[in-house]
Amino acid sequence: MALKGLDIFKLSPKKNCKECGCPTCMAFCMKVAQGALPLDKCPYFDPDAVAKLSEATAPPMKTLEVGTGANAHKLGGETVLFRHEKTLVSKNLFAVNLCTCMSPEEIDGKIAEMKKVDYERIGERMFVEFLFCSYVGNGVDKYVELVKKAVAADRAIILECWDVEAAKAALEVCKDTKPILDGATLENWEAMNGLAKEYGVTLGLYAENLSDLYDLVKKLEEAGNKNLVLDVTGKTAKETLANAVIVRRTALKDGDRSFGYPSIVNLNRFAKGDSRLQTAYAAMFTEKYGSIIVMENMTYAEALPLYGLRQNIFTDPQKPMKVEAKIYPLNGADENSVCALTVDFALTYFLVSGEMERSNCPVNLLISDASGMSVLTAWAAGKFSASTIKKFFDENDINNKIKSRTLIIPGKVAVMKGEIQEKLPGWRVVVGPTEAVMLPKFLKDKEYLAGAEEAEAAAAAPVVEAAPVEEDKPLNFEAASASTASAPPSARPWTSGTPAPS
């Protein structure tokens, strides 16, 4: 941060009211300087002081919001280069390229293919966030028709257009969607800046090299526009990667806010026509600072690895991926439906719940607090045990909320069955499958019923008391030796050359 805690403290109210959650104003100011708390957490800061400090304490990379409604997206706001340093704030977004050089049938086909990529993974919607509408001539009217199709596709829009007249016509069609106008260069920046201000949209900048791009940013900042994104695409993948890294490091490490804006990487300029190569490059720029990555197309085969990679990278390492520990009724389950138990690790929950929903069988999914660990990890760490399960049942009043007494536990912790049965008297504990994919068949065929009957029979069986064990008598070694010595040779075969038994 540009300011130190002591600099902020000089402008603080010095009330030590603790309303911010910190013991003193000095402690609060130190956390603000570190970026751990926002300045507006203190209600007593003087407005003039807030205005003075806001820009200095803001992230070195500007946060932008583009799009509207369900297609509103946040860009930028990063404070670190690597996730392990703190966390990455805004995930990169993907765009599919549409161009005036394409036929109407080709455009419709790409939009239809793009719409097929729309699924949920670990509670997050995975879909193509942007349509990148590129103007390469062929008339303004054709560009307007292209943009109309993009608007109808219900996605956020990026207009790549260096022609002021065409850009203005396209903005008239899509201005309500808050698009990005990617078209300002050293030659046309004044006219494009006027359009961006008139329509209230984010302006994208492009230059042949980083030196010219830096000068272009300075010109627009002097003109009062800081609602910018930087197109860092070069002639090759190597040049583009270098541009993206230098821009991000300049902003975050060197503290130069002139490069503190989100970036666009257009893979079509150096990998056109090669979907596999584009997927590889998209993975690289997901890791290395492409805020928006433009691809020629996006199919399921390309989306599955890219979105999985993105979700893993942009997960906050300071917070475990977990869901709330409670009862989740699935498929219309009620108090009489069978119960299944697992941990609160988000990936486990979404895999298990998804397979259970696929079975169409009513199930009460019980999620026990395991600190966001997987089943085996939590069991090994003592976070998923008979005692913790008993505590979960008591805290959530499971015995009174659920009348069914059949409980399915994960197959990988079958060893816990006896302990859980002891902690939960009256419940019939059944060992379920070892893999989530086996759950639909397990539930549809009611394979758990046999296990439930077995558990009920075991619980009802009379307890057999063990016979008392006689106390050990002391051994008389002298008597044993005398008895062996008096025995005839035939009773002592090892004395006549035969090896003694081992």
Short mmCIF file of C-alpha atoms in Angstrom, two decimals:
data_model
loop_
_atom_site.label_atom_id
_atom_site.label_comp_id
_atom_site.label_asym_id
_atom_site.label_seq_id
_atom_site.Cartn_x
_atom_site.Cartn_y
_atom_site.Cartn_z
CA MET A 1 0.00 0.00 0.00
CA ALA A 2 1.09 3.58 -0.61
CA LEU A 3 0.39 4.64 2.99
CA LYS A 4 1.64 3.22 6.27
CA GLY A 5 -0.52 2.60 9.30
CA LEU A 6 0.91 5.61 11.10
CA ASP A 7 0.00 7.89 8.18
CA ILE A 8 -3.62 6.74 8.37
CA PHE A 9 -3.63 6.99 12.17
CA LYS A 10 -2.79 10.70 11.98
CA LEU A 11 -6.14 11.28 10.25
CA SER A 12 -8.15 8.85 12.40
CA PRO A 13 -10.76 9.98 15.01
CA LYS A 14 -8.66 8.39 17.83
CA LYS A 15 -11.79 7.35 19.76
CA ASN A 16 -10.77 3.71 20.47
CA CYS A 17 -14.49 2.83 20.38
CA LYS A 18 -13.84 -0.77 19.20
CA GLU A 19 -16.90 -0.64 16.91
CA CYS A 20 -14.69 -1.67 14.00
CA GLY A 21 -13.71 -4.86 15.80
CA CYS A 22 -10.20 -3.67 16.63
CA PRO A 23 -9.05 -2.86 20.18
CA THR A 24 -7.60 0.55 19.24
CA CYS A 25 -7.64 3.04 16.39
CA MET A 26 -3.96 2.30 15.79
CA ALA A 27 -4.71 -1.40 15.32
CA PHE A 28 -7.50 -0.52 12.88
CA CYS A 29 -5.21 1.77 10.87
CA MET A 30 -2.55 -0.93 10.66
CA LYS A 31 -5.09 -3.37 9.23
CA VAL A 32 -6.32 -0.79 6.73
CA ALA A 33 -2.74 -0.23 5.59
CA GLN A 34 -2.31 -3.99 5.14
CA GLY A 35 -5.54 -4.20 3.15
CA ALA A 36 -7.20 -6.43 5.75
CA LEU A 37 -10.02 -3.96 6.51
CA PRO A 38 -11.75 -1.28 4.41
CA LEU A 39 -11.55 2.33 5.51
CA ASP A 40 -15.34 2.67 5.71
CA LYS A 41 -15.41 0.13 8.55
CA CYS A 42 -14.91 3.10 10.89
CA PRO A 43 -18.05 5.31 11.01
CA TYR A 44 -16.23 8.26 12.62
CA PHE A 45 -13.63 9.06 9.97
CA ASP A 46 -13.94 12.61 8.67
CA PRO A 47 -15.31 12.61 5.07
CA ASP A 48 -12.44 14.80 3.89
CA ALA A 49 -9.95 12.36 5.40
CA VAL A 50 -11.76 9.45 3.76
CA ALA A 51 -11.60 11.16 0.37
CA LYS A 52 -7.91 11.84 0.88
CA LEU A 53 -7.10 8.28 1.89
CA SER A 54 -9.43 6.32 -0.40
CA GLU A 55 -7.27 6.45 -3.50
CA ALA A 56 -4.05 5.85 -1.57
CA THR A 57 -5.47 2.78 0.21
CA ALA A 58 -7.25 1.40 -2.86
CA PRO A 59 -5.82 -1.73 -4.55
CA PRO A 60 -3.02 -0.90 -7.02
CA MET A 61 -5.17 -2.50 -9.73
CA LYS A 62 -8.48 -0.78 -10.41
CA THR A 63 -11.71 -2.73 -9.91
CA LEU A 64 -14.18 -2.43 -12.78
CA GLU A 65 -17.75 -3.64 -13.20
CA VAL A 66 -19.01 -4.39 -16.69
CA GLY A 67 -22.28 -5.82 -17.96
CA THR A 68 -25.67 -5.70 -16.29
CA GLY A 69 -27.98 -8.02 -14.37
CA ALA A 70 -27.02 -11.68 -14.53
CA ASN A 71 -24.24 -10.72 -16.95
CA ALA A 72 -22.57 -8.24 -14.61
CA HIS A 73 -18.93 -9.12 -13.99
CA LYS A 74 -16.13 -7.74 -11.86
CA LEU A 75 -12.63 -7.27 -13.23
CA GLY A 76 -9.35 -6.35 -11.56
CA GLY A 77 -8.87 -5.38 -7.94
CA GLU A 78 -5.83 -7.63 -7.53
CA THR A 79 -3.27 -6.90 -4.83
CA VAL A 80 -0.81 -9.81 -5.26
CA LEU A 81 0.87 -11.63 -8.13
CA PHE A 82 0.49 -15.11 -6.66
CA ARG A 83 -2.39 -16.70 -4.81
CA HIS A 84 -0.27 -17.99 -1.92
CA GLU A 85 0.72 -14.42 -1.02
CA LYS A 86 -2.87 -13.63 -0.02
CA THR A 87 -5.61 -14.45 -2.53
CA LEU A 88 -6.66 -13.61 -6.07
CA VAL A 89 -9.78 -11.45 -6.17
CA SER A 90 -11.36 -11.54 -9.64
CA LYS A 91 -11.34 -14.69 -11.74
CA ASN A 92 -10.48 -14.39 -15.41
CA LEU A 93 -13.40 -14.49 -17.84
CA PHE A 94 -13.76 -16.11 -21.25
CA ALA A 95 -15.10 -14.66 -24.50
CA VAL A 96 -15.98 -16.20 -27.87
CA ASN A 97 -15.02 -14.28 -31.00
CA LEU A 98 -17.66 -13.21 -33.55
CA CYS A 99 -16.61 -11.29 -36.64
CA THR A 100 -18.17 -9.40 -39.55
CA CYS A 101 -16.11 -11.68 -41.81
CA MET A 102 -18.36 -14.61 -40.82
CA SER A 103 -21.56 -15.70 -42.52
CA PRO A 104 -24.85 -15.47 -40.56
CA GLU A 105 -24.97 -19.28 -40.37
CA GLU A 106 -21.47 -19.44 -38.90
CA ILE A 107 -22.33 -16.78 -36.33
CA ASP A 108 -25.52 -18.59 -35.31
CA GLY A 109 -23.62 -21.88 -35.04
CA LYS A 110 -20.94 -20.40 -32.77
CA ILE A 111 -23.53 -18.81 -30.50
CA ALA A 112 -25.47 -22.09 -30.29
CA GLU A 113 -22.28 -24.02 -29.47
CA MET A 114 -21.30 -21.43 -26.87
CA LYS A 115 -24.69 -21.69 -25.15
CA LYS A 116 -24.24 -25.44 -24.66
CA VAL A 117 -21.42 -24.73 -22.22
CA ASP A 118 -23.51 -23.88 -19.18
CA TYR A 119 -23.18 -26.13 -16.13
CA GLU A 120 -22.52 -26.00 -12.41
CA ARG A 121 -19.38 -27.15 -10.61
CA ILE A 122 -19.01 -26.92 -6.83
CA GLY A 123 -21.80 -24.38 -6.63
CA GLU A 124 -20.40 -22.10 -9.35
CA ARG A 125 -21.96 -21.55 -12.75
CA MET A 126 -19.59 -22.30 -15.60
CA PHE A 127 -20.41 -20.52 -18.86
CA VAL A 128 -18.93 -18.21 -21.49
CA GLU A 129 -19.21 -14.74 -20.00
CA PHE A 130 -18.56 -12.53 -23.07
CA LEU A 131 -19.17 -12.35 -26.80
CA PHE A 132 -16.32 -10.53 -28.56
CA CYS A 133 -17.76 -8.69 -31.58
CA SER A 134 -14.96 -7.80 -33.98
CA TYR A 135 -15.39 -5.29 -36.81
CA VAL A 136 -13.15 -5.94 -39.82
CA GLY A 137 -15.09 -4.02 -42.45
CA ASN A 138 -17.91 -5.26 -44.72
CA GLY A 139 -20.15 -2.37 -43.75
CA VAL A 140 -21.53 -0.82 -40.58
CA ASP A 141 -24.93 -2.43 -41.12
CA LYS A 142 -23.43 -5.92 -40.96
CA TYR A 143 -21.66 -5.01 -37.72
CA VAL A 144 -24.91 -3.75 -36.21
CA GLU A 145 -26.63 -7.03 -37.14
CA LEU A 146 -23.79 -8.97 -35.54
CA VAL A 147 -24.10 -6.97 -32.31
CA LYS A 148 -27.88 -7.50 -32.28
CA LYS A 149 -27.33 -11.26 -32.37
CA ALA A 150 -24.84 -10.95 -29.52
CA VAL A 151 -27.34 -8.98 -27.44
CA ALA A 152 -30.02 -11.62 -28.11
CA ALA A 153 -27.60 -14.33 -26.90
CA ASP A 154 -27.80 -12.82 -23.39
CA ARG A 155 -24.10 -12.41 -22.69
CA ALA A 156 -21.91 -9.45 -21.80
CA ILE A 157 -20.43 -7.82 -24.90
CA ILE A 158 -17.02 -6.55 -25.99
CA LEU A 159 -16.93 -4.37 -29.11
CA GLU A 160 -13.58 -4.57 -30.91
CA CYS A 161 -13.88 -1.68 -33.29
CA TRP A 162 -11.40 1.02 -34.34
CA ASP A 163 -13.89 2.76 -36.63
CA VAL A 164 -15.67 5.55 -34.74
CA GLU A 165 -18.78 5.49 -36.93
CA ALA A 166 -19.22 1.72 -36.63
CA ALA A 167 -18.54 1.85 -32.89
CA LYS A 168 -21.21 4.51 -32.39
CA ALA A 169 -23.78 2.51 -34.36
CA ALA A 170 -22.99 -0.64 -32.37
CA LEU A 171 -23.22 1.21 -29.04
CA GLU A 172 -26.71 2.41 -29.93
CA VAL A 173 -27.75 -1.24 -30.15
CA CYS A 174 -26.08 -2.53 -26.97
CA LYS A 175 -25.63 0.51 -24.70
CA ASP A 176 -28.02 -0.91 -22.09
CA THR A 177 -25.75 -3.94 -21.57
CA LYS A 178 -22.75 -1.82 -20.44
CA PRO A 179 -20.32 -3.30 -22.98
CA ILE A 180 -16.57 -2.80 -23.24
CA LEU A 181 -15.54 -0.66 -26.22
CA ASP A 182 -12.16 -2.09 -27.20
CA GLY A 183 -10.98 0.33 -29.85
CA ALA A 184 -8.87 3.23 -28.55
CA THR A 185 -5.47 3.68 -30.19
CA LEU A 186 -2.93 6.51 -30.35
CA GLU A 187 -4.64 7.68 -33.55
CA ASN A 188 -8.30 7.71 -32.46
CA TRP A 189 -8.25 7.88 -28.66
CA GLU A 190 -9.92 11.29 -28.41
CA ALA A 191 -12.95 10.27 -30.50
CA MET A 192 -13.22 6.88 -28.76
CA ASN A 193 -12.91 8.50 -25.35
CA GLY A 194 -15.78 10.80 -26.28
CA LEU A 195 -17.93 7.80 -27.22
CA ALA A 196 -17.03 5.94 -24.00
CA LYS A 197 -18.00 8.93 -21.88
CA GLU A 198 -21.18 9.57 -23.87
CA TYR A 199 -22.43 6.01 -23.44
CA GLY A 200 -20.89 5.40 -20.02
CA VAL A 201 -18.92 2.30 -21.04
CA THR A 202 -15.48 0.91 -20.27
CA LEU A 203 -12.85 1.77 -22.87
CA GLY A 204 -10.30 -0.76 -24.12
CA LEU A 205 -6.86 0.44 -25.24
CA TYR A 206 -4.52 -1.11 -27.79
CA ALA A 207 -1.02 -0.18 -28.95
CA GLU A 208 1.77 -1.89 -30.87
CA ASN A 209 4.07 -2.01 -27.84
CA LEU A 210 4.00 -1.39 -24.09
CA SER A 211 5.70 2.00 -24.35
CA ASP A 212 2.95 3.31 -26.63
CA LEU A 213 0.30 1.64 -24.46
CA TYR A 214 1.68 3.42 -21.39
CA ASP A 215 1.58 6.77 -23.20
CA LEU A 216 -1.99 6.06 -24.30
CA VAL A 217 -3.08 5.32 -20.72
CA LYS A 218 -1.50 8.57 -19.55
CA LYS A 219 -3.37 10.57 -22.21
CA LEU A 220 -6.72 9.07 -21.20
CA GLU A 221 -6.08 9.52 -17.49
CA GLU A 222 -5.25 13.17 -18.11
CA ALA A 223 -8.54 13.40 -20.02
CA GLY A 224 -10.31 12.15 -16.89
CA ASN A 225 -11.05 8.56 -17.92
CA LYS A 226 -9.89 5.81 -15.55
CA ASN A 227 -12.51 3.28 -16.61
CA LEU A 228 -10.09 1.35 -18.81
CA VAL A 229 -8.96 -2.13 -19.84
CA LEU A 230 -5.67 -2.85 -21.60
CA ASP A 231 -5.45 -5.08 -24.67
CA VAL A 232 -1.99 -6.61 -24.16
CA THR A 233 -2.16 -8.98 -27.14
CA GLY A 234 1.06 -9.09 -29.14
CA LYS A 235 2.06 -10.69 -32.43
CA THR A 236 3.07 -13.97 -30.76
CA ALA A 237 2.20 -15.91 -27.62
CA LYS A 238 5.65 -15.14 -26.20
CA GLU A 239 5.23 -11.39 -26.69
CA THR A 240 1.70 -11.48 -25.27
CA LEU A 241 2.81 -13.35 -22.15
CA ALA A 242 5.64 -10.88 -21.61
CA ASN A 243 3.22 -7.97 -22.00
CA ALA A 244 0.72 -9.44 -19.53
CA VAL A 245 3.39 -10.15 -16.91
CA ILE A 246 5.13 -6.77 -17.25
CA VAL A 247 1.84 -4.86 -17.01
CA ARG A 248 0.77 -6.75 -13.90
CA ARG A 249 4.17 -6.53 -12.18
CA THR A 250 4.47 -2.82 -12.96
CA ALA A 251 1.17 -2.18 -11.21
CA LEU A 252 1.53 -4.50 -8.22
CA LYS A 253 5.27 -4.57 -7.55
CA ASP A 254 6.38 -1.15 -8.79
CA GLY A 255 3.22 0.61 -7.66
CA ASP A 256 2.66 2.36 -11.00
CA ARG A 257 -1.11 2.69 -11.25
CA SER A 258 -0.93 3.68 -14.92
CA PHE A 259 -0.77 -0.06 -15.68
CA GLY A 260 -3.17 -0.94 -12.86
CA TYR A 261 -6.05 -2.01 -15.12
CA PRO A 262 -7.51 -5.37 -16.18
CA SER A 263 -6.13 -6.89 -19.38
CA ILE A 264 -7.56 -8.51 -22.52
CA VAL A 265 -5.76 -11.33 -24.35
CA ASN A 266 -7.07 -12.19 -27.84
CA LEU A 267 -5.84 -15.66 -28.81
CA ASN A 268 -7.26 -15.36 -32.33
CA ARG A 269 -4.43 -13.02 -33.34
CA PHE A 270 -1.67 -15.62 -32.96
CA ALA A 271 -3.37 -19.04 -32.74
CA LYS A 272 -6.29 -18.78 -35.16
CA GLY A 273 -7.73 -22.08 -36.38
CA ASP A 274 -6.00 -24.32 -33.81
CA SER A 275 -8.46 -25.13 -31.01
CA ARG A 276 -6.03 -27.31 -29.07
CA LEU A 277 -3.31 -24.68 -29.13
CA GLN A 278 -5.81 -22.03 -28.09
CA THR A 279 -6.89 -24.19 -25.13
CA ALA A 280 -3.26 -24.55 -24.06
CA TYR A 281 -2.68 -20.81 -24.35
CA ALA A 282 -5.93 -20.11 -22.50
CA ALA A 283 -4.67 -22.25 -19.62
CA MET A 284 -1.40 -20.29 -19.61
CA PHE A 285 -3.13 -16.90 -19.52
CA THR A 286 -5.55 -18.14 -16.86
CA GLU A 287 -2.48 -18.53 -14.67
CA LYS A 288 -0.65 -15.49 -15.98
CA TYR A 289 -2.80 -12.42 -15.83
CA GLY A 290 -5.35 -12.48 -18.63
CA SER A 291 -8.44 -10.82 -17.13
CA ILE A 292 -10.47 -11.57 -20.28
CA ILE A 293 -9.35 -14.34 -22.65
CA VAL A 294 -10.85 -14.28 -26.15
CA MET A 295 -11.09 -17.64 -27.92
CA GLU A 296 -12.24 -18.63 -31.39
CA ASN A 297 -14.80 -21.03 -29.95
CA MET A 298 -15.72 -22.73 -26.68
CA THR A 299 -16.92 -26.33 -26.66
CA TYR A 300 -17.38 -28.70 -23.73
CA ALA A 301 -14.07 -30.37 -24.55
CA GLU A 302 -12.32 -27.02 -24.15
CA ALA A 303 -14.43 -25.72 -21.27
CA LEU A 304 -14.11 -28.62 -18.81
CA PRO A 305 -10.33 -28.36 -18.24
CA LEU A 306 -10.24 -24.56 -18.48
CA TYR A 307 -13.04 -23.89 -16.01
CA GLY A 308 -11.73 -26.55 -13.63
CA LEU A 309 -8.28 -24.94 -13.73
CA ARG A 310 -9.74 -21.47 -13.22
CA GLN A 311 -11.82 -22.55 -10.25
CA ASN A 312 -8.82 -24.16 -8.58
CA ILE A 313 -6.61 -21.11 -9.06
CA PHE A 314 -9.16 -18.51 -8.00
CA THR A 315 -10.23 -20.34 -4.83
CA ASP A 316 -9.34 -18.37 -1.70
CA PRO A 317 -6.62 -20.42 0.10
CA GLN A 318 -7.49 -18.63 3.37
CA LYS A 319 -10.99 -20.11 3.40
CA PRO A 320 -11.74 -23.84 3.21
CA MET A 321 -14.16 -24.87 0.49
CA LYS A 322 -17.03 -25.96 2.68
CA VAL A 323 -20.81 -25.87 2.88
CA GLU A 324 -23.02 -25.29 5.89
CA ALA A 325 -23.36 -28.23 8.27
CA LYS A 326 -27.09 -29.05 8.35
CA ILE A 327 -29.83 -31.28 6.88
CA TYR A 328 -30.27 -31.05 3.09
CA PRO A 329 -33.56 -32.67 1.96
CA LEU A 330 -33.11 -33.95 -1.60
CA ASN A 331 -35.76 -35.06 -4.10
CA GLY A 332 -38.64 -34.00 -1.84
CA ALA A 333 -37.34 -35.85 1.23
CA ASP A 334 -39.29 -35.59 4.48
CA GLU A 335 -38.84 -36.76 8.06
CA ASN A 336 -39.52 -40.37 7.07
CA SER A 337 -36.89 -40.53 4.32
CA VAL A 338 -33.63 -42.41 4.68
CA CYS A 339 -30.62 -40.39 5.86
CA ALA A 340 -27.11 -40.29 4.40
CA LEU A 341 -24.11 -38.77 6.15
CA THR A 342 -20.98 -37.12 4.78
CA VAL A 343 -18.59 -34.22 5.45
CA ASP A 344 -18.85 -30.50 4.62
CA PHE A 345 -16.07 -30.40 2.00
CA ALA A 346 -17.69 -28.54 -0.91
CA LEU A 347 -16.48 -30.93 -3.61
CA THR A 348 -17.73 -33.93 -1.63
CA TYR A 349 -21.10 -32.28 -1.04
CA PHE A 350 -21.72 -31.37 -4.67
CA LEU A 351 -20.60 -34.76 -5.97
CA VAL A 352 -22.70 -36.69 -3.46
CA SER A 353 -25.78 -34.47 -3.70
CA GLY A 354 -25.59 -34.52 -7.50
CA GLU A 355 -25.56 -38.32 -7.63
CA MET A 356 -28.37 -38.52 -5.07
CA GLU A 357 -30.51 -36.11 -7.08
CA ARG A 358 -29.84 -38.25 -10.15
CA SER A 359 -31.33 -41.24 -8.33
CA ASN A 360 -34.68 -39.41 -7.88
CA CYS A 361 -34.98 -41.09 -4.47
CA PRO A 362 -35.90 -38.91 -1.47
CA VAL A 363 -32.89 -38.67 0.86
CA ASN A 364 -32.01 -36.47 3.82
CA LEU A 365 -28.34 -35.61 3.29
CA LEU A 366 -26.73 -34.87 6.66
CA ILE A 367 -23.62 -32.71 6.39
CA SER A 368 -21.37 -32.91 9.44
CA ASP A 369 -18.84 -30.18 10.26
CA ALA A 370 -15.38 -31.48 9.31
CA SER A 371 -13.57 -28.15 8.81
CA GLY A 372 -13.86 -28.43 5.04
CA MET A 373 -11.86 -31.67 4.80
CA SER A 374 -12.62 -34.69 2.63
CA VAL A 375 -13.95 -37.89 4.21
CA LEU A 376 -10.67 -39.77 4.67
CA THR A 377 -8.69 -36.65 5.57
CA ALA A 378 -11.26 -35.64 8.18
CA TRP A 379 -11.37 -39.18 9.59
CA ALA A 380 -7.57 -39.31 9.86
CA ALA A 381 -7.51 -35.88 11.55
CA GLY A 382 -10.24 -36.79 14.02
CA LYS A 383 -12.67 -34.28 12.50
CA PHE A 384 -15.08 -36.98 11.32
CA SER A 385 -15.57 -39.48 14.11
CA ALA A 386 -18.37 -41.03 16.13
CA SER A 387 -18.00 -38.27 18.72
CA THR A 388 -18.18 -35.42 16.19
CA ILE A 389 -21.17 -37.06 14.50
CA LYS A 390 -22.92 -37.41 17.86
CA LYS A 391 -22.22 -33.71 18.52
CA PHE A 392 -23.64 -32.80 15.09
CA PHE A 393 -26.80 -34.81 15.78
CA ASP A 394 -27.27 -33.08 19.14
CA GLU A 395 -26.61 -29.55 17.85
CA ASN A 396 -29.04 -29.95 14.94
CA ASP A 397 -31.68 -31.90 16.92
CA ILE A 398 -31.62 -34.67 14.30
CA ASN A 399 -33.38 -37.21 16.52
CA ASN A 400 -36.46 -35.01 16.80
CA LYS A 401 -36.45 -33.69 13.23
CA ILE A 402 -36.05 -37.09 11.55
CA LYS A 403 -38.30 -40.09 12.24
CA SER A 404 -36.43 -42.46 9.95
CA ARG A 405 -33.68 -44.29 11.79
CA THR A 406 -31.65 -45.57 8.83
CA LEU A 407 -28.29 -43.83 8.43
CA ILE A 408 -26.00 -44.48 5.46
CA ILE A 409 -22.32 -43.67 6.09
CA PRO A 410 -19.51 -43.40 3.49
CA GLY A 411 -18.07 -46.76 2.51
CA LYS A 412 -14.49 -45.55 2.98
CA VAL A 413 -15.06 -45.18 6.73
CA ALA A 414 -16.86 -48.48 7.26
CA VAL A 415 -14.61 -49.00 10.30
CA MET A 416 -16.66 -46.32 12.10
CA LYS A 417 -19.92 -48.26 11.90
CA GLY A 418 -19.71 -49.87 15.33
CA GLU A 419 -18.66 -46.67 17.09
CA ILE A 420 -21.45 -44.66 15.46
CA GLN A 421 -23.95 -47.36 16.40
CA GLU A 422 -22.88 -47.04 20.04
CA LYS A 423 -23.10 -43.24 19.99
CA LEU A 424 -26.49 -43.22 18.24
CA PRO A 425 -28.65 -45.87 19.93
CA GLY A 426 -31.81 -46.63 18.00
CA TRP A 427 -30.24 -45.82 14.63
CA ARG A 428 -29.54 -48.50 12.04
CA VAL A 429 -26.13 -47.65 10.64
CA VAL A 430 -25.52 -48.93 7.11
CA VAL A 431 -22.23 -48.81 5.20
CA GLY A 432 -22.78 -47.14 1.83
CA PRO A 433 -20.76 -47.26 -1.41
CA THR A 434 -17.13 -46.22 -1.54
CA GLU A 435 -17.70 -43.97 -4.58
CA ALA A 436 -20.39 -41.36 -5.19
CA VAL A 437 -21.12 -42.70 -8.68
CA MET A 438 -22.48 -45.90 -7.08
CA LEU A 439 -25.12 -44.03 -5.07
CA PRO A 440 -27.96 -43.94 -7.66
CA LYS A 441 -28.06 -47.74 -7.97
CA PHE A 442 -27.58 -48.15 -4.22
CA LEU A 443 -30.61 -45.94 -3.52
CA LYS A 444 -32.83 -47.08 -6.40
CA ASP A 445 -32.38 -50.77 -5.56
CA LYS A 446 -32.70 -49.99 -1.83
CA GLU A 447 -29.56 -51.97 -1.13
CA TYR A 448 -29.40 -50.26 2.24
CA LEU A 449 -32.45 -52.18 3.53
CA ALA A 450 -30.51 -55.42 4.03
CA GLY A 451 -27.85 -53.56 5.98
CA ALA A 452 -30.50 -51.80 8.05
CA GLU A 453 -32.17 -55.09 8.96
CA GLU A 454 -28.81 -56.58 9.87
CA ALA A 455 -27.99 -53.58 12.08
CA GLU A 456 -31.41 -53.78 13.74
CA ALA A 457 -31.01 -57.50 14.40
CA ALA A 458 -27.55 -56.96 15.85
CA ALA A 459 -28.88 -54.26 18.15
CA ALA A 460 -31.78 -56.47 19.30
CA ALA A 461 -29.63 -59.58 19.90
CA PRO A 462 -29.13 -60.52 23.58
CA VAL A 463 -25.78 -59.68 25.01
CA VAL A 464 -23.80 -62.83 25.82
CA GLU A 465 -21.66 -62.42 28.90
CA ALA A 466 -18.18 -63.85 28.65
CA ALA A 467 -17.24 -66.68 31.03
CA PRO A 468 -15.06 -65.62 33.94
CA VAL A 469 -11.38 -66.15 33.33
CA GLU A 470 -9.55 -68.24 35.91
CA GLU A 471 -6.60 -66.63 37.58
CA ASP A 472 -3.24 -67.81 36.30
CA LYS A 473 -1.57 -70.37 38.52
CA PRO A 474 2.18 -70.11 39.18
CA LEU A 475 4.25 -72.54 37.16
CA ASN A 476 6.26 -75.21 39.05
CA PHE A 477 9.34 -75.56 36.86
CA GLU A 478 11.05 -78.06 39.22
CA ALA A 479 8.11 -80.51 39.06
CA ALA A 480 7.94 -80.17 35.27
CA SER A 481 11.66 -80.93 34.92
CA ALA A 482 11.40 -84.01 37.19
CA SER A 483 8.42 -85.33 35.22
CA THR A 484 10.27 -84.97 31.93
CA ALA A 485 13.39 -86.69 33.30
CA SER A 486 11.42 -89.71 34.60
CA ALA A 487 9.61 -90.25 31.30
CA PRO A 488 10.75 -93.28 29.17
CA PRO A 489 12.92 -92.54 26.10
CA SER A 490 10.02 -93.35 23.77
CA ALA A 491 8.17 -90.39 25.24
CA ARG A 492 11.25 -88.23 24.69
CA PRO A 493 11.99 -88.65 20.94
CA TRP A 494 14.37 -85.69 20.74
CA THR A 495 16.77 -87.53 23.11
CA SER A 496 17.39 -90.31 20.58
CA GLY A 497 18.76 -88.23 17.73
CA THR A 498 15.38 -86.91 16.51
CA PRO A 499 15.30 -83.12 16.26
CA ALA A 500 13.27 -81.45 18.94
CA PRO A 501 10.01 -79.95 17.75
CA SER A 502 10.25 -76.22 17.01
#
